[in-house]
XYZ file of C-alpha atoms in Angstrom:
624
model
C 25.021 56.388 -5.103
C 21.848 58.140 -4.713
C 23.740 61.484 -7.193
C 24.970 57.939 -9.786
C 20.852 57.074 -9.762
C 19.759 60.546 -10.426
C 22.581 61.046 -12.967
C 21.220 57.412 -14.446
C 17.867 59.128 -14.964
C 18.563 62.460 -16.425
C 20.529 60.317 -19.018
C 18.021 58.126 -19.665
C 15.189 61.322 -19.718
C 17.159 63.228 -22.507
C 17.977 59.998 -24.311
C 13.985 59.342 -24.671
C 13.716 62.577 -25.508
C 16.260 62.698 -28.058
C 14.519 60.078 -29.685
C 11.108 60.641 -29.259
C 12.181 64.154 -30.805
C 14.186 61.899 -33.682
C 11.114 59.691 -35.101
C 8.132 62.227 -34.288
C 10.640 64.449 -36.965
C 11.232 61.884 -39.050
C 7.430 60.487 -39.095
C 6.658 65.110 -40.108
C 8.837 64.531 -42.845
C 7.467 61.613 -44.868
C 4.666 62.850 -44.309
C 5.384 65.513 -46.140
C 4.310 63.105 -49.220
C 0.620 63.166 -49.090
C 0.435 66.324 -50.306
C 3.260 65.710 -53.388
C 2.957 62.180 -54.302
C 5.590 62.788 -57.327
C 7.851 63.959 -55.145
C 7.284 60.595 -52.144
C 10.556 59.109 -53.733
C 12.954 62.394 -53.131
C 11.244 62.172 -49.610
C 12.211 58.948 -48.690
C 15.623 58.890 -50.165
C 16.519 61.903 -47.981
C 15.153 60.125 -45.323
C 17.154 57.211 -44.972
C 20.407 59.369 -43.741
C 18.125 59.407 -40.632
C 17.595 56.004 -39.738
C 19.497 55.796 -36.086
C 17.050 52.551 -35.152
C 14.543 49.823 -35.984
C 12.050 52.090 -34.370
C 13.288 54.470 -37.734
C 13.735 51.664 -39.964
C 9.569 51.013 -39.198
C 9.008 54.286 -40.121
C 10.709 54.363 -43.086
C 9.657 50.681 -44.063
C 5.616 52.256 -43.579
C 5.645 55.200 -45.505
C 7.188 53.499 -48.175
C 4.430 50.966 -48.392
C 1.915 53.947 -48.181
C 3.933 55.809 -51.453
C 3.000 52.656 -52.884
C -0.650 52.532 -51.840
C -0.940 56.217 -52.848
C 0.103 55.045 -56.620
C -2.423 52.319 -56.773
C 0.188 49.561 -56.566
C -2.015 47.486 -54.868
C -0.001 44.060 -54.909
C 3.744 46.384 -54.286
C 2.119 48.144 -51.400
C 0.490 44.978 -49.928
C 4.157 43.551 -50.034
C 5.184 46.700 -48.633
C 3.004 46.873 -46.017
C 3.220 43.179 -44.613
C 6.932 43.973 -44.164
C 6.373 47.126 -42.340
C 4.856 45.449 -40.015
C 8.301 43.688 -39.294
C 9.879 46.255 -37.679
C 7.240 48.859 -36.632
C 8.153 49.432 -32.789
C 4.466 48.290 -31.165
C 5.358 50.368 -28.168
C 6.410 53.393 -29.614
C 4.764 53.802 -32.852
C 1.154 51.494 -32.449
C -0.782 53.824 -34.658
C 1.060 52.748 -37.860
C 0.604 49.503 -36.798
C -3.928 49.786 -36.611
C -3.018 51.789 -40.056
C -0.769 49.320 -42.216
C -3.609 46.816 -41.032
C -6.291 49.447 -42.305
C -4.425 49.509 -45.350
C -4.172 45.895 -46.124
C -7.852 45.211 -45.815
C -9.252 48.139 -48.113
C -6.660 46.982 -50.430
C -6.999 42.937 -50.031
C -11.040 44.057 -49.670
C -10.997 46.258 -53.616
C -9.059 43.864 -55.224
C -12.004 41.311 -54.385
C -9.761 38.990 -51.230
C -12.422 39.463 -49.073
C -11.124 36.556 -46.955
C -7.493 38.600 -46.360
C -9.403 41.515 -46.266
C -11.135 39.978 -42.672
C -7.999 38.150 -41.408
C -6.170 41.761 -41.729
C -8.955 43.446 -40.242
C -9.196 40.693 -37.138
C -5.395 40.789 -36.239
C -5.921 44.857 -36.566
C -8.624 44.517 -33.880
C -5.799 42.287 -31.729
C -3.283 44.832 -32.215
C -5.942 47.674 -31.071
C -6.812 45.760 -27.558
C -3.122 45.163 -26.720
C -2.702 48.916 -27.331
C -5.634 49.860 -25.842
C -6.738 52.377 -28.373
C -9.995 52.313 -28.910
C -10.258 55.061 -32.175
C -8.773 52.049 -33.993
C -10.823 49.221 -32.667
C -13.571 50.892 -33.734
C -11.967 51.175 -36.756
C -11.133 47.775 -37.718
C -14.662 46.785 -37.009
C -16.238 49.225 -38.982
C -13.952 48.025 -41.564
C -14.976 44.369 -41.598
C -18.749 45.795 -42.211
C -17.474 46.958 -45.105
C -16.104 44.153 -46.319
C -19.834 42.472 -45.064
C -21.683 44.852 -47.528
C -19.446 44.367 -49.980
C -20.104 40.433 -49.287
C -23.669 41.391 -49.223
C -24.012 39.641 -45.989
C -26.215 42.692 -44.916
C -27.564 41.282 -41.556
C -23.584 40.988 -40.290
C -22.477 44.107 -41.962
C -25.078 46.052 -39.799
C -23.937 44.401 -36.736
C -20.059 44.909 -36.620
C -21.021 48.811 -37.942
C -23.038 48.895 -34.975
C -20.552 47.149 -33.029
C -17.757 49.787 -33.942
C -20.346 52.624 -33.712
C -21.077 51.303 -29.650
C -17.525 51.185 -28.936
C -16.294 54.783 -30.400
C -20.194 56.206 -28.739
C -18.429 55.166 -25.594
C -14.953 56.487 -25.815
C -14.984 60.321 -24.416
C -12.006 60.561 -27.018
C -13.439 59.398 -30.491
C -12.275 61.035 -33.413
C -15.059 62.110 -35.228
C -14.320 60.979 -38.491
C -14.308 57.281 -37.336
C -17.739 57.597 -36.242
C -18.618 59.256 -39.440
C -17.001 56.027 -41.314
C -19.251 53.363 -38.365
C -22.854 55.297 -39.209
C -21.777 55.181 -43.236
C -20.826 51.750 -42.760
C -24.338 51.041 -41.088
C -26.028 52.949 -43.604
C -25.112 51.522 -46.832
C -25.781 48.014 -45.233
C -29.375 49.325 -45.050
C -28.677 50.596 -48.108
C -28.138 47.538 -50.497
C -30.348 45.546 -48.305
C -33.507 47.997 -50.007
C -34.313 49.791 -46.352
C -33.540 53.440 -47.644
C -35.027 55.004 -44.318
C -32.799 52.880 -42.073
C -29.886 53.943 -44.290
C -31.280 57.761 -44.773
C -31.492 57.911 -40.540
C -27.949 57.213 -40.573
C -26.704 58.784 -43.301
C -28.322 62.283 -42.177
C -26.495 61.825 -38.348
C -23.471 61.849 -40.679
C -24.358 65.983 -41.969
C -25.161 66.835 -38.017
C -21.827 66.390 -37.123
C -20.746 67.757 -40.455
C -18.797 70.960 -38.740
C -16.312 69.068 -36.923
C -15.330 67.213 -40.154
C -13.599 67.765 -42.661
C -15.855 67.065 -45.583
C -13.275 65.818 -47.778
C -13.537 62.681 -45.594
C -16.623 62.071 -46.349
C -17.853 62.955 -48.976
C -19.171 59.469 -49.278
C -21.948 60.186 -47.623
C -23.569 63.261 -50.306
C -22.856 60.228 -53.121
C -24.406 57.792 -50.519
C -27.469 59.688 -50.165
C -27.874 60.426 -53.777
C -27.491 56.874 -53.791
C -30.227 55.564 -51.887
C -32.847 58.577 -53.127
C -32.013 56.952 -57.037
C -33.027 53.506 -55.408
C -36.328 55.395 -54.918
C -36.516 57.215 -57.893
C -35.969 60.286 -56.826
C -33.786 61.085 -59.731
C -33.379 65.098 -59.779
C -32.698 65.250 -56.054
C -30.386 62.057 -56.191
C -28.921 64.546 -58.888
C -28.168 67.497 -56.672
C -26.117 65.245 -54.158
C -24.319 63.242 -55.941
C -22.833 66.420 -58.267
C -22.173 67.732 -54.605
C -20.271 64.022 -54.254
C -18.407 65.311 -57.907
C -17.398 68.634 -56.828
C -15.546 67.128 -53.327
C -13.945 64.527 -55.038
C -12.081 67.222 -57.948
C -11.363 69.062 -55.491
C -9.846 66.786 -52.921
C -7.636 65.033 -56.040
C -9.982 63.251 -57.916
C -9.584 59.782 -55.899
C -10.565 56.656 -58.705
C -12.623 55.198 -56.385
C -14.903 58.168 -55.579
C -15.250 59.308 -59.365
C -16.276 55.979 -60.360
C -18.870 55.569 -57.815
C -19.972 58.848 -59.125
C -20.012 58.736 -62.658
C -21.948 55.243 -62.661
C -24.602 56.408 -60.043
C -25.185 59.409 -62.730
C -24.937 57.133 -65.430
C -28.002 55.210 -63.642
C -29.638 59.150 -63.132
C -29.222 60.110 -67.159
C -30.942 56.564 -68.821
C -33.847 56.781 -66.299
C -34.462 60.326 -67.228
C -34.017 58.494 -71.081
C -30.861 60.512 -71.380
C -28.714 57.604 -73.180
C -25.980 60.057 -74.850
C -25.785 61.938 -71.220
C -25.642 58.565 -70.214
C -23.362 57.156 -72.087
C -20.618 59.430 -71.035
C -20.473 59.542 -68.138
C -20.278 55.680 -68.287
C -17.776 55.633 -70.359
C -15.897 58.004 -67.745
C -17.084 55.634 -65.329
C -15.416 52.375 -67.306
C -11.507 55.052 -67.100
C -12.012 55.516 -63.280
C -13.322 51.637 -62.661
C -10.597 50.109 -63.853
C -7.747 53.213 -61.804
C -9.142 52.217 -58.665
C -9.362 48.223 -59.137
C -12.197 47.909 -57.021
C -14.150 44.645 -57.651
C -16.890 46.356 -56.742
C -16.982 49.829 -58.910
C -16.500 47.121 -61.761
C -19.498 45.026 -59.829
C -21.225 48.146 -59.698
C -20.570 49.536 -63.047
C -21.075 46.222 -64.984
C -24.623 46.005 -64.289
C -25.424 49.598 -65.506
C -23.945 48.625 -68.227
C -26.395 45.944 -68.800
C -28.979 48.223 -67.752
C -28.210 50.722 -70.839
C -28.174 48.468 -73.227
C -31.301 47.108 -71.834
C -32.809 50.275 -71.689
C -31.981 51.239 -75.171
C -32.962 47.042 -76.778
C -29.602 46.792 -77.732
C -29.822 42.628 -76.164
C -26.690 41.232 -77.738
C -24.415 43.891 -75.418
C -26.615 44.059 -72.284
C -26.633 39.924 -72.439
C -22.926 40.453 -72.729
C -22.173 42.675 -69.530
C -24.921 41.029 -67.412
C -22.423 36.903 -68.395
C -19.768 39.341 -67.413
C -21.369 41.012 -64.673
C -22.782 37.355 -63.360
C -19.195 35.835 -63.988
C -17.129 38.191 -61.433
C -20.160 37.782 -58.834
C -20.073 34.402 -58.802
C -15.938 34.790 -58.468
C -16.826 36.672 -55.069
C -19.682 33.778 -53.989
C -18.235 30.733 -54.741
C -19.415 28.616 -52.033
C -15.391 27.385 -50.719
C -14.560 31.085 -50.690
C -18.161 31.168 -48.557
C -17.066 28.706 -46.780
C -13.616 29.720 -46.086
C -15.034 33.274 -44.829
C -17.539 31.489 -41.746
C -14.851 29.732 -41.019
C -12.263 33.107 -40.847
C -15.678 34.579 -38.453
C -16.050 31.240 -36.782
C -11.888 31.359 -35.715
C -12.627 34.918 -34.378
C -16.178 34.246 -32.295
C -14.063 31.367 -30.841
C -10.835 33.837 -30.220
C -12.839 36.625 -28.656
C -14.979 34.373 -26.548
C -11.464 32.838 -25.445
C -10.413 36.396 -24.968
C -14.015 37.309 -23.683
C -12.888 33.946 -20.512
C -9.692 35.341 -20.143
C -11.121 38.586 -19.162
C -13.674 37.112 -16.742
C -11.142 35.109 -15.355
C -7.998 38.178 -14.818
C -11.313 40.561 -13.478
C -12.740 37.824 -11.367
C -8.714 37.576 -9.711
C -8.452 41.261 -10.083
C -11.441 41.809 -7.581
C -10.568 38.911 -5.113
C -7.453 41.243 -4.928
C -9.345 44.302 -4.363
C -11.227 42.258 -1.821
C -8.212 41.567 -0.019
C -6.974 45.081 -0.377
C -9.884 46.318 0.706
C -9.370 44.415 3.559
C -5.457 45.482 5.070
C -6.798 48.793 4.062
C -9.461 48.478 7.068
C -7.030 47.364 9.019
C -4.671 50.006 8.251
C -7.050 52.706 8.431
C -8.405 51.428 11.630
C -4.568 51.049 13.046
C -4.173 54.452 11.590
C -7.189 55.587 13.157
C -6.064 54.904 16.362
C -3.018 56.396 16.502
C -4.419 59.627 15.199
C -6.410 58.805 18.524
C -3.585 58.547 20.488
C -1.397 61.532 19.170
C -5.095 63.864 18.860
C -5.045 63.268 23.222
C -1.277 63.449 23.122
C -1.378 66.825 21.574
C -4.472 68.658 23.176
C -2.961 67.467 26.873
C 0.085 69.268 25.466
C -1.813 71.877 24.177
C -3.697 71.855 27.663
C -0.760 72.458 29.285
C 0.983 74.973 27.136
C -2.501 77.057 27.787
C -2.426 76.555 30.963
C 0.916 78.343 31.163
C 0.405 80.428 28.636
C -2.400 81.642 31.144
C -0.090 81.687 33.927
C 2.481 83.611 32.118
C -0.003 85.935 30.414
C -1.190 86.949 35.007
C 2.773 87.057 35.396
C 3.517 89.869 32.756
C 0.146 91.878 33.717
C 1.125 92.366 36.906
C 4.718 93.116 36.250
C 3.078 95.939 33.400
C 0.981 97.417 36.253
C 3.974 97.721 38.381
C 6.020 98.892 35.240
C 3.106 101.185 34.730
C 3.094 102.191 38.541
C 6.759 102.607 39.124
C 6.291 104.944 35.952
C 3.603 107.318 37.608
C 5.589 107.402 40.836
C 8.868 108.505 39.689
C 6.813 111.059 37.120
C 5.015 112.250 40.210
C 8.891 112.012 42.199
C 10.004 114.225 39.169
C 7.371 116.678 39.809
C 7.491 117.134 43.526
C 11.184 117.767 42.759
C 9.996 120.330 40.347
C 7.421 122.178 42.716
C 9.959 121.548 45.453
C 12.977 123.927 43.110
C 10.624 125.719 41.711
C 7.242 126.361 43.613
C 9.484 126.265 47.077
C 12.222 128.755 45.657
C 9.476 131.410 44.618
C 7.858 130.786 47.880
C 10.939 131.693 49.731
C 11.621 135.105 47.637
C 8.159 136.048 48.157
C 8.666 135.372 52.636
C 12.345 137.135 51.953
C 10.509 139.788 50.175
C 8.131 140.454 52.940
C 10.157 140.322 55.259
C 12.030 143.083 54.272
C 9.212 144.867 53.820
C 8.841 144.508 57.218
C 11.940 145.425 58.829
C 12.891 148.187 55.680
C 12.213 151.748 56.398
C 10.895 152.429 52.720
C 9.644 155.584 51.156
C 6.118 155.406 49.788
C 6.968 154.730 46.145
C 9.487 151.614 46.871
C 7.386 150.570 49.087
C 4.853 150.427 46.069
C 6.661 149.015 43.771
C 8.244 146.865 45.844
C 4.606 144.981 46.722
C 4.153 145.015 43.027
C 6.658 143.099 42.517
C 5.556 140.768 44.661
C 2.050 140.933 43.624
C 3.601 139.453 39.810
C 5.107 137.316 40.859
C 2.895 135.724 43.509
C 0.371 134.986 40.907
C 3.001 133.610 38.576
C 3.760 131.025 41.361
C 0.376 130.358 42.318
C -0.488 129.786 37.800
C 2.910 127.297 37.919
C 1.299 125.450 40.663
C -2.152 125.529 38.871
C -0.385 124.064 36.147
C 1.706 121.166 38.432
C -1.953 120.333 39.399
C -3.565 120.099 36.176
C -0.029 117.311 35.555
C -0.402 115.525 38.214
C -3.872 115.096 37.785
C -2.906 112.573 34.715
C -1.410 109.666 34.176
C -1.135 110.670 30.636
C -1.729 114.134 28.432
C -3.211 114.216 24.909
C -1.849 116.398 22.561
C -4.953 117.471 22.370
C -4.755 118.576 25.636
C -1.767 120.823 25.808
C -3.434 122.049 22.493
C -6.357 124.054 24.900
C -4.146 125.189 27.869
C -1.630 126.480 24.579
C -4.866 127.747 23.341
C -5.580 129.452 26.763
C -1.852 130.608 26.911
C -2.259 132.750 23.862
C -6.180 134.396 24.903
C -4.177 135.084 28.506
C -1.459 137.015 26.523
C -2.840 138.513 23.802
C -5.612 140.328 26.222
C -2.517 141.538 28.271
C -0.940 142.732 24.604
C -3.062 143.145 22.384
C -0.844 145.018 19.891
C 1.295 141.377 19.268
C -0.398 138.929 17.377
C 0.029 135.221 18.194
C -1.054 132.358 16.352
C -0.730 128.868 17.269
C -0.782 125.959 14.601
C -1.134 122.154 14.455
C 0.992 120.255 11.815
C -1.719 118.205 9.547
C -0.167 115.083 10.439
C 0.051 115.474 14.203
C -2.912 112.485 15.926
C -4.835 114.409 18.393
C -5.289 111.280 20.082
C -0.944 110.726 20.408
C -0.781 110.466 24.717
C 2.007 112.549 26.479
C 3.375 111.283 29.844
C 2.491 113.982 32.484
C 5.928 115.038 32.839
C 6.389 115.402 28.971
C 3.251 117.472 28.546
C 4.325 120.243 31.884
C 7.543 120.711 30.115
C 6.438 121.653 26.437
C 4.197 123.824 28.506
C 6.599 125.129 30.401
C 8.746 125.741 27.826
C 6.179 127.767 25.428
C 5.485 129.797 28.158
C 9.010 130.271 29.272
C 9.462 131.159 25.146
C 6.852 133.451 25.223
C 6.806 135.372 28.347
C 10.129 136.299 26.893
C 9.956 137.180 23.088
C 6.728 139.612 25.763
C 9.361 141.314 26.874
C 12.824 141.013 25.798
C 11.843 140.394 21.283
C 9.485 143.775 20.998
C 7.865 140.931 18.405
C 4.560 142.069 16.013
C 3.702 138.211 15.351
C 4.548 134.999 18.032
C 3.664 131.171 16.678
C 3.657 128.136 18.296
C 4.049 125.504 16.628
C 3.320 121.158 17.632
C 4.528 119.399 14.445
C 4.829 115.182 15.030
C 8.204 113.547 13.996
C 6.619 109.944 14.065
C 4.221 107.905 15.513
C 5.856 109.007 19.295
C 7.669 111.967 19.011
C 6.194 115.886 19.127
C 8.055 118.392 18.694
C 7.164 122.202 19.494
C 7.888 125.048 18.100
C 8.572 128.942 19.135
C 8.733 131.568 16.641
C 8.910 135.870 16.603
C 9.638 138.501 14.232
C 11.629 140.232 17.328
C 14.969 142.374 17.099
C 16.312 139.547 18.112
C 19.919 138.589 20.026
C 23.520 137.344 19.341
C 23.580 133.616 19.522
C 26.794 133.447 21.538
C 25.348 134.945 24.323
C 21.872 132.790 24.557
C 21.796 132.169 28.157
C 19.797 135.315 29.367
C 16.593 135.393 28.974
C 15.217 132.290 30.772
C 17.412 130.388 28.404
C 19.029 127.797 30.667
C 15.735 126.936 32.954
C 14.311 126.227 29.557
C 17.071 123.699 28.517
C 17.388 122.066 31.534
C 13.463 121.552 31.027
C 13.782 119.649 27.578
C 16.859 117.903 29.022
C 14.326 116.449 31.632
C 12.381 114.769 29.476
C 15.015 113.547 26.937
C 14.631 116.039 24.108
C 16.550 118.693 22.563
C 16.713 122.868 22.535
C 17.687 124.915 19.906
C 17.986 128.510 19.192
C 18.170 129.711 16.041
C 18.624 133.895 16.274
C 20.769 136.852 14.569
C 19.925 140.439 16.088
C 16.960 142.328 13.579
C 16.397 138.342 12.360
C 13.483 137.548 15.074
C 14.282 134.440 17.140
C 13.517 130.543 16.426
C 13.183 127.965 19.256
C 12.405 124.559 18.622
C 12.320 121.677 21.183
C 12.367 117.688 19.506
């Protein structure tokens, strides 16, 4: 069952990812038409084969509407956007719904259908709220601000512009361009309300954030600053700003609305400065782009400037003709029934807003009640969890205390056992040393006693007697030295490598005094740890083996140089080597010269004695 459920989840995941990728690819492909408007029909036609779902159809119809909008086919664009809204998936592509309402608002506003534009903006606000998109919520509010500006209701326009700015400023991921649009919507209302200082205050805020903006998206700022300066009769300063806007408009593909505005303003500056020929050229250019833009607002501004132009020239008939046309257009905008309808739309919007706020308040109250209830439940659960934690902690503490007590007892027992083992090993070492004393020293003393008895009862000549006494004396000295070394080992629980080194150095010093013609040397490898401890049995036997090997080399090898080496194989294993450059011997018969004694001592401490020698090539003895 679990496997089937997991398999279904995997299939759904890959299905979602495939759908997401398909939609993303389709939007990217159709988005190419923005930079290649003339090829939009080609992109739309080839995209038809990629439509796999209703959501894909929504994307297709949206870009079909955009192609009409880009070509300024306003009425066809309105029908296409309304058609697209029936297909766009609000969950997968909510931004396309917001953009559709923005396009419908702007087209309706530009063609003077203000009530329809306001209706589209309000629908956009409802959608943005339901999709929790603060960026587009702010955008729809600033659109309403611009609608009221064109209706010359500047108080309402400023109010909606500030609402838009507040929404965007309170959103951490607000689009900087949308903030610029909101600032502009406030500024143009102040400008036409004859409050230039306030207008410039908001316009300059856009320029302060210019590094985060695409200058082609905020061309209007340069023109509008120039427009405000123009109304203050600062003509030369105004011209500079408007010429910047004109250059950017031409660079950005020459949008008709922007160029109509630039040419109209430049014409106004020119006739105010007395340059009527230049003004006429600008007005003629403005007329072309006013017609292309199909903007009622731009046509109104153009007609008024034509009236002013001919008035300045003193051609009253033409001036009155343009004034009448201007008045008729303005009257069509401000018809009583239209103003009434706009008021009804605004009232309906305010009622819907209040109802929404009331519903949100009720939802918030219910949510607070649920939060309080959940908080009480959480406190109860917290108290229960606390009791469980306290109980568990006491149980763990009691168990740990018993465990620590048990570990303490075990540690004491282990310490006692370790002490017993140490004493046992010490006793074994002492027994071995005692045995060594008995076997070696005892035998040597027996030999001395036997030799003395022979002298007592023997009838020897003086030369033989002296020779016999010298031998007994030498043997007695060896016995005393061996006894001293054994006592040295017995007095220590452990012998360090450093102790062994000192004993071997003393041995070499005595040998050097006895045999000055031989070169003796003790070498300690760099890897040897001086503080490494050996048990007393191992220490004394290594010393004895070195002593025996040294004596054999002195007596039998006829060596000129004898070397003793101490090396360390690992953390605990010490190796001893003795090498001479004497005459050597046949390895096939190595048992002479005390070799058996050295081998026995090596075996006693668990090591192996190795002998390498050839006649005339010296001898190498190692214990490891």
